[in-house]
Short mmCIF file of C-alpha atoms in Angstrom, two decimals:
data_model
loop_
_atom_site.label_atom_id
_atom_site.label_comp_id
_atom_site.label_asym_id
_atom_site.label_seq_id
_atom_site.Cartn_x
_atom_site.Cartn_y
_atom_site.Cartn_z
CA MET Q 1427 42.99 81.51 7.03
CA SER Q 1428 40.21 83.60 8.44
CA ARG Q 1429 37.25 81.91 10.10
CA ARG Q 1430 34.95 83.46 7.57
CA ARG Q 1431 36.97 81.97 4.74
CA SER Q 1432 36.98 78.47 6.23
CA GLU Q 1433 33.26 78.76 6.79
CA GLN Q 1434 32.80 79.58 3.10
CA ILE Q 1435 34.96 76.70 1.95
CA THR Q 1436 33.12 74.21 4.17
CA TYR Q 1437 29.82 75.45 2.89
CA PHE Q 1438 30.98 75.17 -0.70
CA LEU Q 1439 32.26 71.60 -0.24
CA ILE Q 1440 29.04 70.46 1.35
CA ARG Q 1441 27.06 71.96 -1.48
CA LEU Q 1442 29.32 70.33 -4.02
CA VAL Q 1443 28.76 66.89 -2.51
CA MET Q 1444 25.03 67.47 -2.50
CA TYR Q 1445 25.01 68.56 -6.16
CA PHE Q 1446 27.10 65.56 -7.12
CA ILE Q 1447 24.66 63.14 -5.52
CA VAL Q 1448 21.64 64.85 -7.05
CA LEU Q 1449 23.39 64.75 -10.42
CA VAL Q 1450 24.11 61.02 -10.26
CA ILE Q 1451 20.58 60.13 -9.18
CA GLY Q 1452 19.14 62.59 -11.68
CA TYR Q 1453 21.13 61.01 -14.50
CA ILE Q 1454 20.00 57.49 -13.61
CA LEU Q 1455 16.37 58.59 -13.52
CA PHE Q 1456 16.74 60.54 -16.76
CA ASP Q 1457 18.35 57.57 -18.50
CA ILE Q 1458 15.61 55.18 -17.43
CA VAL Q 1459 12.81 57.55 -18.41
CA ARG Q 1460 14.42 58.42 -21.75
CA HIS Q 1461 14.87 54.81 -22.82
CA GLY Q 1462 11.91 53.34 -21.03
CA LEU Q 1463 9.16 55.74 -21.99
CA PRO Q 1464 9.04 54.87 -25.74
CA ALA Q 1465 8.48 51.18 -24.95
CA LEU Q 1466 5.92 51.91 -22.28
CA ASN Q 1467 2.32 51.65 -23.43
CA TRP Q 1468 -1.00 50.21 -22.34
CA ALA Q 1469 -0.38 46.86 -24.01
CA PHE Q 1470 2.96 46.52 -22.22
CA LEU Q 1471 1.21 46.94 -18.89
CA THR Q 1472 -1.77 44.69 -19.59
CA GLU Q 1473 -0.49 41.86 -21.76
CA TYR Q 1474 1.23 38.60 -21.00
CA PRO Q 1475 4.82 38.20 -22.15
CA ARG Q 1476 5.45 36.19 -25.30
CA LYS Q 1477 8.53 34.38 -26.65
CA SER Q 1478 10.19 34.22 -23.20
CA GLY Q 1479 9.85 37.93 -22.74
CA SER Q 1480 11.08 39.17 -26.09
CA GLU Q 1481 7.63 40.41 -26.94
CA GLY Q 1482 4.41 41.24 -25.19
CA GLY Q 1483 3.83 42.85 -21.81
CA ILE Q 1484 4.71 42.36 -18.18
CA LEU Q 1485 1.29 42.02 -16.56
CA PRO Q 1486 2.19 38.86 -14.56
CA ALA Q 1487 5.30 40.55 -13.17
CA ILE Q 1488 3.32 43.63 -12.11
CA VAL Q 1489 0.64 41.50 -10.48
CA GLY Q 1490 3.34 39.34 -8.90
CA THR Q 1491 5.19 42.28 -7.36
CA LEU Q 1492 1.93 43.86 -6.18
CA SER Q 1493 0.79 40.65 -4.51
CA LEU Q 1494 4.19 40.21 -2.89
CA LEU Q 1495 3.99 43.76 -1.58
CA ALA Q 1496 0.49 43.24 -0.25
CA GLY Q 1497 1.60 40.07 1.51
CA THR Q 1498 4.66 41.80 2.94
CA ILE Q 1499 2.62 44.73 4.25
CA LEU Q 1500 -0.01 42.42 5.72
CA VAL Q 1501 2.58 40.44 7.65
CA ALA Q 1502 5.29 42.96 8.46
CA LEU Q 1503 3.27 46.06 9.37
CA PRO Q 1504 1.25 44.64 12.29
CA LEU Q 1505 4.19 42.59 13.57
CA GLY Q 1506 6.60 45.50 13.29
CA ILE Q 1507 4.29 48.06 14.90
CA CYS Q 1508 3.40 45.73 17.75
CA SER Q 1509 7.08 44.97 18.40
CA ALA Q 1510 7.86 48.68 18.41
CA ILE Q 1511 5.01 49.39 20.85
CA TYR Q 1512 6.31 46.68 23.13
CA LEU Q 1513 9.89 47.93 22.99
CA SER Q 1514 9.05 51.58 23.43
CA GLU Q 1515 6.11 51.47 25.84
CA TYR Q 1516 6.13 48.24 27.80
CA ALA Q 1517 9.60 46.71 27.96
CA GLU Q 1518 11.91 47.59 30.83
CA GLN Q 1519 14.96 49.45 29.59
CA ASN Q 1520 17.62 46.96 30.61
CA ARG Q 1521 20.47 44.93 29.19
CA PHE Q 1522 18.13 42.38 27.65
CA THR Q 1523 16.14 44.95 25.64
CA ALA Q 1524 19.39 46.67 24.68
CA MET Q 1525 20.49 43.34 23.20
CA ILE Q 1526 17.20 42.95 21.34
CA ARG Q 1527 17.66 46.42 19.86
CA LEU Q 1528 21.22 45.61 18.82
CA ALA Q 1529 19.99 42.41 17.17
CA ILE Q 1530 17.30 44.32 15.26
CA ILE Q 1531 19.76 46.89 14.00
CA THR Q 1532 22.15 44.13 12.97
CA LEU Q 1533 19.35 42.35 11.11
CA ALA Q 1534 18.68 45.54 9.17
CA GLY Q 1535 22.20 45.28 7.78
CA VAL Q 1536 22.13 41.61 6.79
CA PRO Q 1537 22.54 41.16 3.01
CA SER Q 1538 19.28 40.36 1.27
CA ILE Q 1539 20.57 37.09 -0.23
CA VAL Q 1540 20.93 35.80 3.34
CA TYR Q 1541 17.23 36.48 3.85
CA GLY Q 1542 16.60 34.65 0.60
CA LEU Q 1543 18.46 31.58 1.83
CA PHE Q 1544 16.74 31.81 5.20
CA GLY Q 1545 13.35 31.98 3.49
CA LEU Q 1546 14.25 29.03 1.29
CA GLY Q 1547 15.24 26.98 4.32
CA LEU Q 1548 12.38 27.92 6.61
CA PHE Q 1549 9.35 28.75 4.49
CA VAL Q 1550 9.93 26.89 1.22
CA LEU Q 1551 11.47 23.67 2.53
CA PHE Q 1552 10.90 23.25 6.27
CA LEU Q 1553 7.34 24.64 6.41
CA ASN Q 1554 6.74 23.20 2.95
CA PHE Q 1555 5.09 26.31 1.44
CA GLY Q 1556 7.02 25.62 -1.77
CA THR Q 1557 8.21 28.45 -3.97
CA SER Q 1558 5.12 30.57 -3.57
CA ILE Q 1559 3.73 34.04 -2.94
CA LEU Q 1560 3.34 33.06 0.70
CA ALA Q 1561 6.99 32.06 1.11
CA GLY Q 1562 8.19 35.14 -0.81
CA SER Q 1563 6.02 37.55 1.16
CA LEU Q 1564 7.13 36.08 4.47
CA THR Q 1565 10.77 36.32 3.39
CA LEU Q 1566 10.39 39.95 2.33
CA ALA Q 1567 8.51 40.65 5.57
CA CYS Q 1568 11.45 39.30 7.57
CA MET Q 1569 13.74 41.55 5.61
CA VAL Q 1570 11.77 44.76 6.19
CA LEU Q 1571 10.78 44.04 9.80
CA PRO Q 1572 13.91 45.63 11.31
CA THR Q 1573 13.37 48.85 9.36
CA ILE Q 1574 9.72 49.00 10.40
CA ILE Q 1575 10.50 48.31 14.06
CA VAL Q 1576 13.30 50.86 14.28
CA SER Q 1577 11.41 53.66 12.54
CA SER Q 1578 8.18 52.92 14.43
CA GLU Q 1579 9.97 52.93 17.76
CA GLU Q 1580 11.53 56.27 16.93
CA ALA Q 1581 8.15 57.69 15.97
CA LEU Q 1582 6.62 56.44 19.23
CA ARG Q 1583 9.42 57.89 21.32
CA ALA Q 1584 9.04 61.25 19.62
CA VAL Q 1585 5.60 61.67 21.19
CA PRO Q 1586 6.10 64.04 24.14
CA HIS Q 1587 5.89 62.35 27.51
CA GLY Q 1588 3.41 64.91 28.75
CA TYR Q 1589 0.62 63.32 26.72
CA ARG Q 1590 1.18 59.94 28.31
CA ASP Q 1591 1.34 61.47 31.81
CA ALA Q 1592 -1.80 63.54 31.28
CA SER Q 1593 -3.74 60.54 30.01
CA LEU Q 1594 -2.57 58.22 32.80
CA ALA Q 1595 -3.29 60.88 35.42
CA LEU Q 1596 -6.88 61.04 34.18
CA GLY Q 1597 -7.27 57.37 34.97
CA ALA Q 1598 -6.66 55.87 31.55
CA THR Q 1599 -5.00 52.49 31.48
CA LYS Q 1600 -1.70 52.07 29.73
CA TRP Q 1601 -3.23 50.54 26.64
CA GLU Q 1602 -5.95 53.22 26.47
CA THR Q 1603 -3.21 55.82 26.69
CA ILE Q 1604 -1.22 54.21 23.90
CA ARG Q 1605 -4.28 53.73 21.71
CA THR Q 1606 -5.68 57.22 22.09
CA ASN Q 1607 -2.71 59.43 22.85
CA VAL Q 1608 0.45 57.84 21.53
CA LEU Q 1609 -0.33 55.79 18.41
CA PRO Q 1610 -2.45 58.43 16.62
CA TYR Q 1611 0.28 61.05 16.99
CA SER Q 1612 3.05 58.75 15.85
CA LEU Q 1613 1.14 57.09 13.01
CA SER Q 1614 2.45 59.49 10.37
CA GLY Q 1615 6.04 58.65 11.33
CA ILE Q 1616 5.30 54.94 11.55
CA ILE Q 1617 3.66 54.82 8.13
CA THR Q 1618 6.36 56.90 6.48
CA GLY Q 1619 9.19 54.78 7.84
CA SER Q 1620 7.42 51.53 7.09
CA ILE Q 1621 6.54 52.41 3.51
CA LEU Q 1622 10.10 53.46 2.80
CA GLY Q 1623 11.23 50.04 4.02
CA ILE Q 1624 8.56 48.25 2.02
CA GLY Q 1625 9.45 50.28 -1.06
CA ARG Q 1626 12.93 48.88 -0.80
CA ALA Q 1627 11.50 45.37 -0.61
CA ALA Q 1628 9.63 46.00 -3.87
CA GLY Q 1629 12.93 46.26 -5.71
CA GLU Q 1630 14.76 43.38 -4.07
CA THR Q 1631 15.70 40.40 -6.23
CA ALA Q 1632 17.76 38.14 -4.01
CA PRO Q 1633 15.10 37.28 -1.38
CA ILE Q 1634 12.48 36.37 -4.00
CA LEU Q 1635 14.91 34.60 -6.30
CA LEU Q 1636 14.89 31.48 -4.13
CA THR Q 1637 11.43 31.70 -2.61
CA VAL Q 1638 8.86 32.75 -5.18
CA ALA Q 1639 10.01 34.21 -8.46
CA ALA Q 1640 9.32 32.38 -11.69
CA PHE Q 1641 11.68 32.68 -14.61
CA TYR Q 1642 8.88 32.79 -17.15
CA LEU Q 1643 5.23 32.24 -16.24
CA PRO Q 1644 2.82 33.97 -18.58
CA ARG Q 1645 -0.29 33.64 -16.43
CA LEU Q 1646 -1.71 35.12 -13.27
CA PRO Q 1647 -1.44 33.34 -9.87
CA ASN Q 1648 -4.48 31.45 -8.56
CA SER Q 1649 -3.57 31.28 -4.90
CA ILE Q 1650 -0.92 32.31 -2.43
CA PHE Q 1651 0.76 28.98 -3.03
CA ASP Q 1652 1.49 29.85 -6.65
CA GLN Q 1653 4.77 31.03 -8.06
CA VAL Q 1654 4.74 34.43 -9.76
CA MET Q 1655 6.94 36.57 -11.92
CA ALA Q 1656 8.19 39.74 -10.27
CA LEU Q 1657 9.44 43.00 -11.75
CA PRO Q 1658 12.99 43.06 -10.33
CA TYR Q 1659 13.61 39.41 -11.17
CA HIS Q 1660 12.12 39.83 -14.63
CA LEU Q 1661 14.46 42.75 -15.17
CA TYR Q 1662 17.41 40.68 -14.02
CA ILE Q 1663 16.47 37.89 -16.44
CA LEU Q 1664 16.03 40.23 -19.39
CA ALA Q 1665 19.33 41.92 -18.69
CA THR Q 1666 21.55 38.93 -18.00
CA GLN Q 1667 19.89 35.66 -18.95
CA HIS Q 1668 18.04 36.50 -22.13
CA PRO Q 1669 19.57 35.22 -25.39
CA GLU Q 1670 18.78 38.49 -27.14
CA ALA Q 1671 19.65 40.92 -24.33
CA ASP Q 1672 20.36 43.77 -26.73
CA LYS Q 1673 17.10 43.40 -28.59
CA VAL Q 1674 15.04 43.54 -25.42
CA LEU Q 1675 16.90 46.57 -24.09
CA PRO Q 1676 13.88 48.88 -24.46
CA LEU Q 1677 11.75 46.33 -22.57
CA GLN Q 1678 14.33 46.30 -19.77
CA TYR Q 1679 14.16 50.05 -19.49
CA ALA Q 1680 10.38 50.05 -19.53
CA THR Q 1681 10.30 47.37 -16.83
CA ALA Q 1682 12.69 49.41 -14.70
CA LEU Q 1683 10.50 52.45 -15.25
CA VAL Q 1684 7.37 50.58 -14.12
CA LEU Q 1685 9.17 49.40 -10.99
CA LEU Q 1686 10.30 52.95 -10.27
CA LEU Q 1687 6.80 54.31 -10.73
CA LEU Q 1688 5.45 51.64 -8.40
CA VAL Q 1689 7.88 52.61 -5.64
CA LEU Q 1690 7.16 56.26 -6.33
CA GLY Q 1691 3.46 55.53 -5.93
CA LEU Q 1692 4.12 53.89 -2.57
CA SER Q 1693 6.13 56.89 -1.40
CA LEU Q 1694 3.42 59.26 -2.58
CA GLY Q 1695 0.89 57.23 -0.63
CA ALA Q 1696 3.09 57.57 2.45
CA ILE Q 1697 3.31 61.33 1.97
CA ILE Q 1698 -0.46 61.67 1.61
CA ILE Q 1699 -1.06 59.63 4.76
CA ARG Q 1700 1.49 61.73 6.60
CA ILE Q 1701 -0.12 65.01 5.55
CA HIS Q 1702 -3.50 63.67 6.63
CA PHE Q 1703 -2.33 62.77 10.14
CA ARG Q 1704 -0.21 65.89 10.54
CA LYS Q 1705 -3.29 67.95 9.85
CA LYS Q 1706 -5.40 65.97 12.25
CA TYR Q 1707 -2.96 65.99 15.15
CA ARG Q 1708 -0.62 68.96 15.10
CA TRP Q 1709 1.95 69.04 17.85
CA MET T 1273 9.26 67.78 67.83
CA VAL T 1274 6.09 67.46 69.90
CA GLU T 1275 3.92 70.46 69.40
CA THR T 1276 0.34 71.55 69.26
CA SER T 1277 -1.45 70.58 66.08
CA PRO T 1278 -1.77 73.37 63.53
CA PHE T 1279 -5.18 72.10 62.51
CA PRO T 1280 -8.53 73.08 64.00
CA ALA T 1281 -10.13 70.32 66.03
CA ASP T 1282 -12.72 69.39 63.39
CA THR T 1283 -10.19 69.00 60.57
CA GLU T 1284 -10.71 66.00 58.35
CA HIS T 1285 -7.44 64.64 56.99
CA VAL T 1286 -7.95 63.36 53.47
CA ILE T 1287 -4.40 62.27 52.73
CA THR T 1288 -2.34 60.67 55.46
CA THR T 1289 1.17 59.30 55.11
CA SER T 1290 3.25 57.50 57.65
CA LYS T 1291 7.00 56.93 57.47
CA VAL T 1292 7.20 57.17 53.70
CA ASN T 1293 10.56 56.38 52.17
CA PHE T 1294 11.01 56.60 48.45
CA PHE T 1295 13.79 55.36 46.21
CA TYR T 1296 14.87 55.95 42.62
CA GLY T 1297 16.92 52.81 42.14
CA ALA T 1298 19.51 52.93 44.91
CA THR T 1299 19.05 56.66 45.56
CA GLN T 1300 16.74 57.54 48.40
CA ALA T 1301 14.67 60.61 47.58
CA LEU T 1302 12.33 60.81 50.57
CA PHE T 1303 13.03 60.02 54.21
CA ASP T 1304 10.43 58.99 56.78
CA ILE T 1305 7.75 61.44 55.80
CA THR T 1306 4.73 61.44 58.05
CA MET T 1307 2.14 64.01 57.15
CA ASP T 1308 -1.61 64.57 57.34
CA ILE T 1309 -3.10 66.75 54.65
CA PRO T 1310 -6.43 68.38 55.47
CA GLY T 1311 -9.44 68.14 53.17
CA ARG T 1312 -10.90 71.10 51.29
CA ARG T 1313 -7.89 73.24 52.01
CA VAL T 1314 -4.92 74.35 49.93
CA THR T 1315 -1.66 72.84 51.03
CA ALA T 1316 1.56 74.12 49.47
CA PHE T 1317 4.85 72.19 49.22
CA ILE T 1318 7.88 74.46 49.06
CA GLY T 1319 11.61 73.81 49.04
CA PRO T 1320 14.66 74.07 46.81
CA SER T 1321 14.93 72.07 43.57
CA GLY T 1322 15.54 68.39 44.18
CA CYS T 1323 14.16 68.46 47.71
CA GLY T 1324 11.60 65.76 46.89
CA LYS T 1325 8.43 67.86 46.95
CA SER T 1326 7.32 66.84 43.44
CA THR T 1327 8.22 63.21 44.10
CA PHE T 1328 6.09 63.31 47.24
CA LEU T 1329 3.19 64.89 45.34
CA ARG T 1330 3.32 62.20 42.66
CA ILE T 1331 3.00 59.52 45.32
CA PHE T 1332 -0.63 60.53 45.92
CA ASN T 1333 -1.81 59.46 42.45
CA ARG T 1334 0.87 56.84 41.98
CA MET T 1335 2.39 58.64 39.02
CA ASN T 1336 5.82 57.52 40.19
CA ASP T 1337 4.75 54.01 39.18
CA THR T 1338 5.41 55.01 35.57
CA ILE T 1339 9.12 55.48 36.31
CA SER T 1340 10.92 52.15 36.30
CA GLY T 1341 13.14 51.25 39.23
CA THR T 1342 11.25 53.25 41.84
CA ARG T 1343 10.26 51.82 45.22
CA LEU T 1344 8.11 53.02 48.09
CA GLU T 1345 8.10 52.07 51.76
CA GLY T 1346 5.59 53.18 54.32
CA ASP T 1347 1.91 53.85 54.41
CA VAL T 1348 -0.07 56.21 52.18
CA ARG T 1349 -3.82 56.52 52.70
CA ILE T 1350 -6.43 58.53 50.93
CA ASN T 1351 -9.74 58.72 52.77
CA GLY T 1352 -8.44 55.94 54.95
CA GLU T 1353 -7.70 53.58 52.08
CA ASP T 1354 -4.20 52.23 51.57
CA ILE T 1355 -3.51 53.23 47.96
CA TYR T 1356 -0.40 51.08 47.64
CA GLU T 1357 -2.08 47.92 48.85
CA ASN T 1358 -1.83 44.93 46.53
CA GLY T 1359 -4.78 44.90 44.19
CA SER T 1360 -5.55 48.55 44.82
CA ASN T 1361 -7.18 50.08 41.75
CA VAL T 1362 -4.92 52.74 40.21
CA VAL T 1363 -7.52 53.77 37.63
CA ARG T 1364 -10.10 54.45 40.35
CA LEU T 1365 -7.51 56.27 42.44
CA ARG T 1366 -6.60 58.60 39.58
CA ARG T 1367 -10.25 59.40 38.97
CA LYS T 1368 -10.42 60.69 42.51
CA VAL T 1369 -7.01 62.36 42.49
CA GLY T 1370 -6.54 64.66 39.52
CA MET T 1371 -3.25 66.19 38.47
CA VAL T 1372 -2.09 69.34 36.73
CA PHE T 1373 1.46 69.33 35.47
CA GLN T 1374 4.17 71.97 35.36
CA LYS T 1375 4.30 72.04 31.61
CA SER T 1376 0.76 72.42 30.31
CA ASN T 1377 0.05 69.34 28.23
CA PRO T 1378 -3.26 69.55 26.40
CA PHE T 1379 -3.68 66.78 23.84
CA PRO T 1380 -3.32 67.89 20.21
CA LYS T 1381 -7.06 67.51 19.78
CA SER T 1382 -9.99 69.89 19.96
CA ILE T 1383 -10.77 71.77 23.16
CA PHE T 1384 -13.95 69.71 23.52
CA ASP T 1385 -12.15 66.39 23.06
CA ASN T 1386 -9.54 67.40 25.62
CA VAL T 1387 -12.08 67.98 28.36
CA ALA T 1388 -14.24 65.03 27.27
CA TYR T 1389 -11.26 62.66 27.22
CA GLY T 1390 -11.51 61.61 30.86
CA PRO T 1391 -15.29 61.09 30.94
CA ARG T 1392 -15.05 59.13 27.67
CA ILE T 1393 -12.46 56.66 28.91
CA HIS T 1394 -14.57 56.20 32.02
CA GLY T 1395 -17.55 55.24 29.91
CA THR T 1396 -19.59 58.38 29.15
CA HIS T 1397 -20.34 58.52 25.42
CA ASP T 1398 -23.66 60.35 25.27
CA ARG T 1399 -22.98 63.56 23.36
CA GLN T 1400 -25.46 65.61 25.39
CA GLN T 1401 -24.03 64.43 28.68
CA LEU T 1402 -20.47 65.07 27.51
CA ALA T 1403 -21.40 68.58 26.38
CA GLU T 1404 -22.75 69.32 29.86
CA ILE T 1405 -19.62 68.03 31.57
CA VAL T 1406 -17.40 70.00 29.20
CA GLU T 1407 -19.33 73.21 29.78
CA LYS T 1408 -19.39 72.77 33.54
CA SER T 1409 -15.69 71.99 33.72
CA LEU T 1410 -14.73 74.91 31.52
CA ILE T 1411 -16.89 77.29 33.57
CA ARG T 1412 -15.24 75.96 36.72
CA SER T 1413 -11.79 76.56 35.30
CA ALA T 1414 -12.73 80.10 34.22
CA LEU T 1415 -12.10 79.36 30.57
CA TRP T 1416 -15.64 78.97 29.20
CA ASP T 1417 -16.18 82.57 28.09
CA GLU T 1418 -12.93 82.58 26.15
CA VAL T 1419 -13.46 79.30 24.28
CA LYS T 1420 -17.19 78.62 24.09
CA ASP T 1421 -17.31 79.66 20.43
CA ARG T 1422 -14.40 77.52 19.34
CA LEU T 1423 -14.71 74.25 21.21
CA GLU T 1424 -13.89 72.30 18.05
CA THR T 1425 -10.59 74.07 17.36
CA ASN T 1426 -7.24 72.57 18.29
CA ALA T 1427 -6.31 73.14 21.93
CA LEU T 1428 -2.73 73.92 20.98
CA GLY T 1429 -3.95 77.20 19.48
CA LEU T 1430 -4.66 78.51 22.98
CA SER T 1431 -2.22 80.71 24.90
CA GLY T 1432 -0.03 79.15 27.60
CA GLY T 1433 -2.26 80.35 30.43
CA GLN T 1434 -5.40 79.18 28.65
CA GLN T 1435 -3.79 75.78 28.00
CA GLN T 1436 -3.06 75.38 31.69
CA ARG T 1437 -6.64 76.29 32.62
CA LEU T 1438 -7.79 73.77 29.99
CA CYS T 1439 -5.67 71.13 31.72
CA ILE T 1440 -7.38 72.04 34.98
CA ALA T 1441 -10.79 71.72 33.28
CA ARG T 1442 -9.73 68.36 31.88
CA ALA T 1443 -8.76 67.18 35.37
CA LEU T 1444 -12.03 68.47 36.87
CA ALA T 1445 -14.11 66.72 34.21
CA VAL T 1446 -13.60 63.27 35.75
CA GLY T 1447 -14.94 64.51 39.09
CA PRO T 1448 -11.95 64.26 41.43
CA ASP T 1449 -11.96 65.16 45.15
CA ILE T 1450 -8.29 65.98 45.24
CA LEU T 1451 -6.28 68.13 42.84
CA LEU T 1452 -2.51 67.79 42.70
CA MET T 1453 -0.72 70.69 41.07
CA ASP T 1454 2.95 70.45 40.21
CA GLU T 1455 4.17 74.03 39.77
CA PRO T 1456 1.16 74.83 37.60
CA ALA T 1457 2.12 78.46 37.00
CA SER T 1458 5.89 78.29 36.80
CA ALA T 1459 5.94 78.50 33.00
CA LEU T 1460 3.36 81.29 32.77
CA ASP T 1461 3.55 85.07 32.58
CA PRO T 1462 2.53 87.08 35.68
CA LYS T 1463 -0.94 87.85 34.43
CA SER T 1464 -1.75 84.23 33.62
CA THR T 1465 -0.24 83.24 36.96
CA ILE T 1466 -2.68 85.52 38.79
CA ARG T 1467 -5.57 83.93 36.89
CA ILE T 1468 -4.47 80.46 37.95
CA GLU T 1469 -4.10 81.62 41.53
CA ASP T 1470 -7.57 83.18 41.48
CA LEU T 1471 -8.89 79.92 40.09
CA ILE T 1472 -7.30 77.95 42.90
CA GLY T 1473 -8.97 80.38 45.31
CA GLU T 1474 -12.32 79.58 43.75
CA LEU T 1475 -11.79 75.81 43.88
CA ARG T 1476 -10.46 75.69 47.44
CA ASN T 1477 -13.81 75.09 49.13
CA GLU T 1478 -14.73 72.13 46.97
CA TYR T 1479 -11.45 70.33 46.45
CA THR T 1480 -8.50 69.26 48.47
CA ILE T 1481 -5.67 71.00 46.67
CA VAL T 1482 -2.00 70.19 47.04
CA ILE T 1483 0.29 72.47 45.12
CA VAL T 1484 4.03 72.33 44.62
CA THR T 1485 5.51 75.74 44.03
CA HIS T 1486 8.86 77.41 43.70
CA ASN T 1487 7.35 80.75 44.36
CA MET T 1488 7.10 81.56 48.05
CA GLN T 1489 4.89 84.58 47.56
CA GLN T 1490 2.54 82.28 45.71
CA ALA T 1491 2.50 79.79 48.59
CA ALA T 1492 1.85 82.65 51.01
CA ARG T 1493 -0.95 84.05 48.83
CA ILE T 1494 -2.94 80.95 48.06
CA SER T 1495 -2.33 78.26 50.65
CA ASP T 1496 -3.79 77.49 54.06
CA TYR T 1497 -0.97 75.17 55.04
CA THR T 1498 2.64 75.01 53.92
CA ALA T 1499 5.15 72.20 54.10
CA PHE T 1500 8.85 72.90 53.71
CA PHE T 1501 10.98 70.11 52.30
CA TYR T 1502 14.73 69.95 52.31
CA GLU T 1503 16.92 67.14 50.91
CA GLY T 1504 14.15 64.59 51.09
CA HIS T 1505 13.03 65.46 54.59
CA LEU T 1506 9.89 67.22 55.72
CA VAL T 1507 11.39 70.00 57.78
CA GLU T 1508 8.29 71.85 58.83
CA PHE T 1509 4.56 71.70 58.19
CA ASN T 1510 2.28 74.29 59.64
CA ALA T 1511 -0.37 76.86 58.91
CA THR T 1512 0.93 79.10 56.13
CA LYS T 1513 0.71 82.20 58.31
CA LYS T 1514 2.90 80.60 60.95
CA ILE T 1515 5.46 79.33 58.47
CA PHE T 1516 5.90 82.74 56.93
CA THR T 1517 5.81 84.78 60.12
CA LYS T 1518 7.20 82.56 62.84
CA PRO T 1519 8.93 79.50 61.39
CA ARG T 1520 9.93 77.03 64.02
CA GLU T 1521 13.02 75.71 62.24
CA LYS T 1522 16.13 77.67 61.38
CA GLN T 1523 16.29 76.00 57.90
CA THR T 1524 12.78 77.13 57.07
CA GLU T 1525 13.54 80.65 58.08
CA ASP T 1526 16.72 80.70 56.01
CA TYR T 1527 14.85 79.43 52.98
CA ILE T 1528 11.88 81.77 53.12
CA THR T 1529 14.06 84.76 53.79
CA GLY T 1530 16.05 83.85 50.70
CA ARG T 1531 19.32 82.91 52.36
CA PHE T 1532 19.55 79.78 50.23
CA GLY T 1533 17.61 77.87 47.62
#
């Protein structure tokens, strides 16, 4: 077989795989939009559920997921970025930090139900936060921390060394150098990576199942020590636990659609932030 | 190796080193280097790649500190002050000892912010004062006429030669006495190289300049004194004219006549 021929075949196979994946994802999206859109309306977004979710809207679940996300971002973003700065800029590159990195990567692969159990043990029971927004946010934060640290560290390392050298040689301290000539240039990468991780947390059911999510709670939370409904858990209930699962099928689709749009909104936000910083600091 | 000093009697030595040994981990990069560098003159370091000339240069502003696992023995003084003494102030040292790197590295910010960066971190925030420093530094580095109408544009839009002169302006803006240059023209085209060399000629009376270069013609053109390094040793240090016309050591002669390196 000629080299040209094998080149063509390889190219064709790679394209085929790509089309297949796009097709599968495209079909899932199409199916959700097709079935979800008819049930999606203003009332669905702004009303409380009635008759254990057979009627009414999903406002508490939306608010619940949003507050969980806010809590997760508030806790995980500063912790993750600071850890990444330490690992990339301050820590000696030795066996100990290599082990820390290995641990972080391993944590990124731990099944989410394990985080749920961990959160239940530590935050709900031991620290006595109860099943609450606080416990759920902290659990989700633990889950996304590895992703944030790894992607932030990569973004920091991508900043050319020349900027650090130039800044230090001008008499800047290490922290001044990081603050003015490393962080600003890597912020677009840090934000993008972090939001992708947090977007995943938005759709997780297992970690919130044991730490915060309410089966049916048709009111809004008063404090961070309240339980809330959450979109993924609500979806799970409607699909598997509801006595009239078939009847509420359109509501399931609409809920899935709302969750998708929420994650899409997060990603869009990440893209906008990235464009902003790319424009400001081009390198 | 007793010989008559190459320096005129009234020479003031700004940088003095005594028995400097330097290590990257277990590897020794510099051996027993004792050298006095005169003030307000251009001193060139030449030698083949890996001979330690850049490492030695980076000792003077302690830039080797940023590489983990490095170690220095011996005595390094600038204006009589031991710069490796415990509690010695690295920030103050680097204000007095500026550096220009081989690869031009302007920050991805505006031209103005690049030059103003140093003064700002050292506490100057008055816009008027900064503008004066920026103008003065850019005039000094022979870049002002080319950029005065676009100070707010991104520095990365400048040509390679302009970027390197911007880096020189940025270094001058903090008011150093000493300028270290690590092959500042090696990545530039011939025309930009000449401009940098001319610039060094203009700065020579006000600053102590130490320049590492691969280019022997360049060393011969711009420097007053030349030091030849080989495998971590200082082989010969003398007035540039002497080095290039009557080298004392066989190794130096072989190198400058192109027999190796």
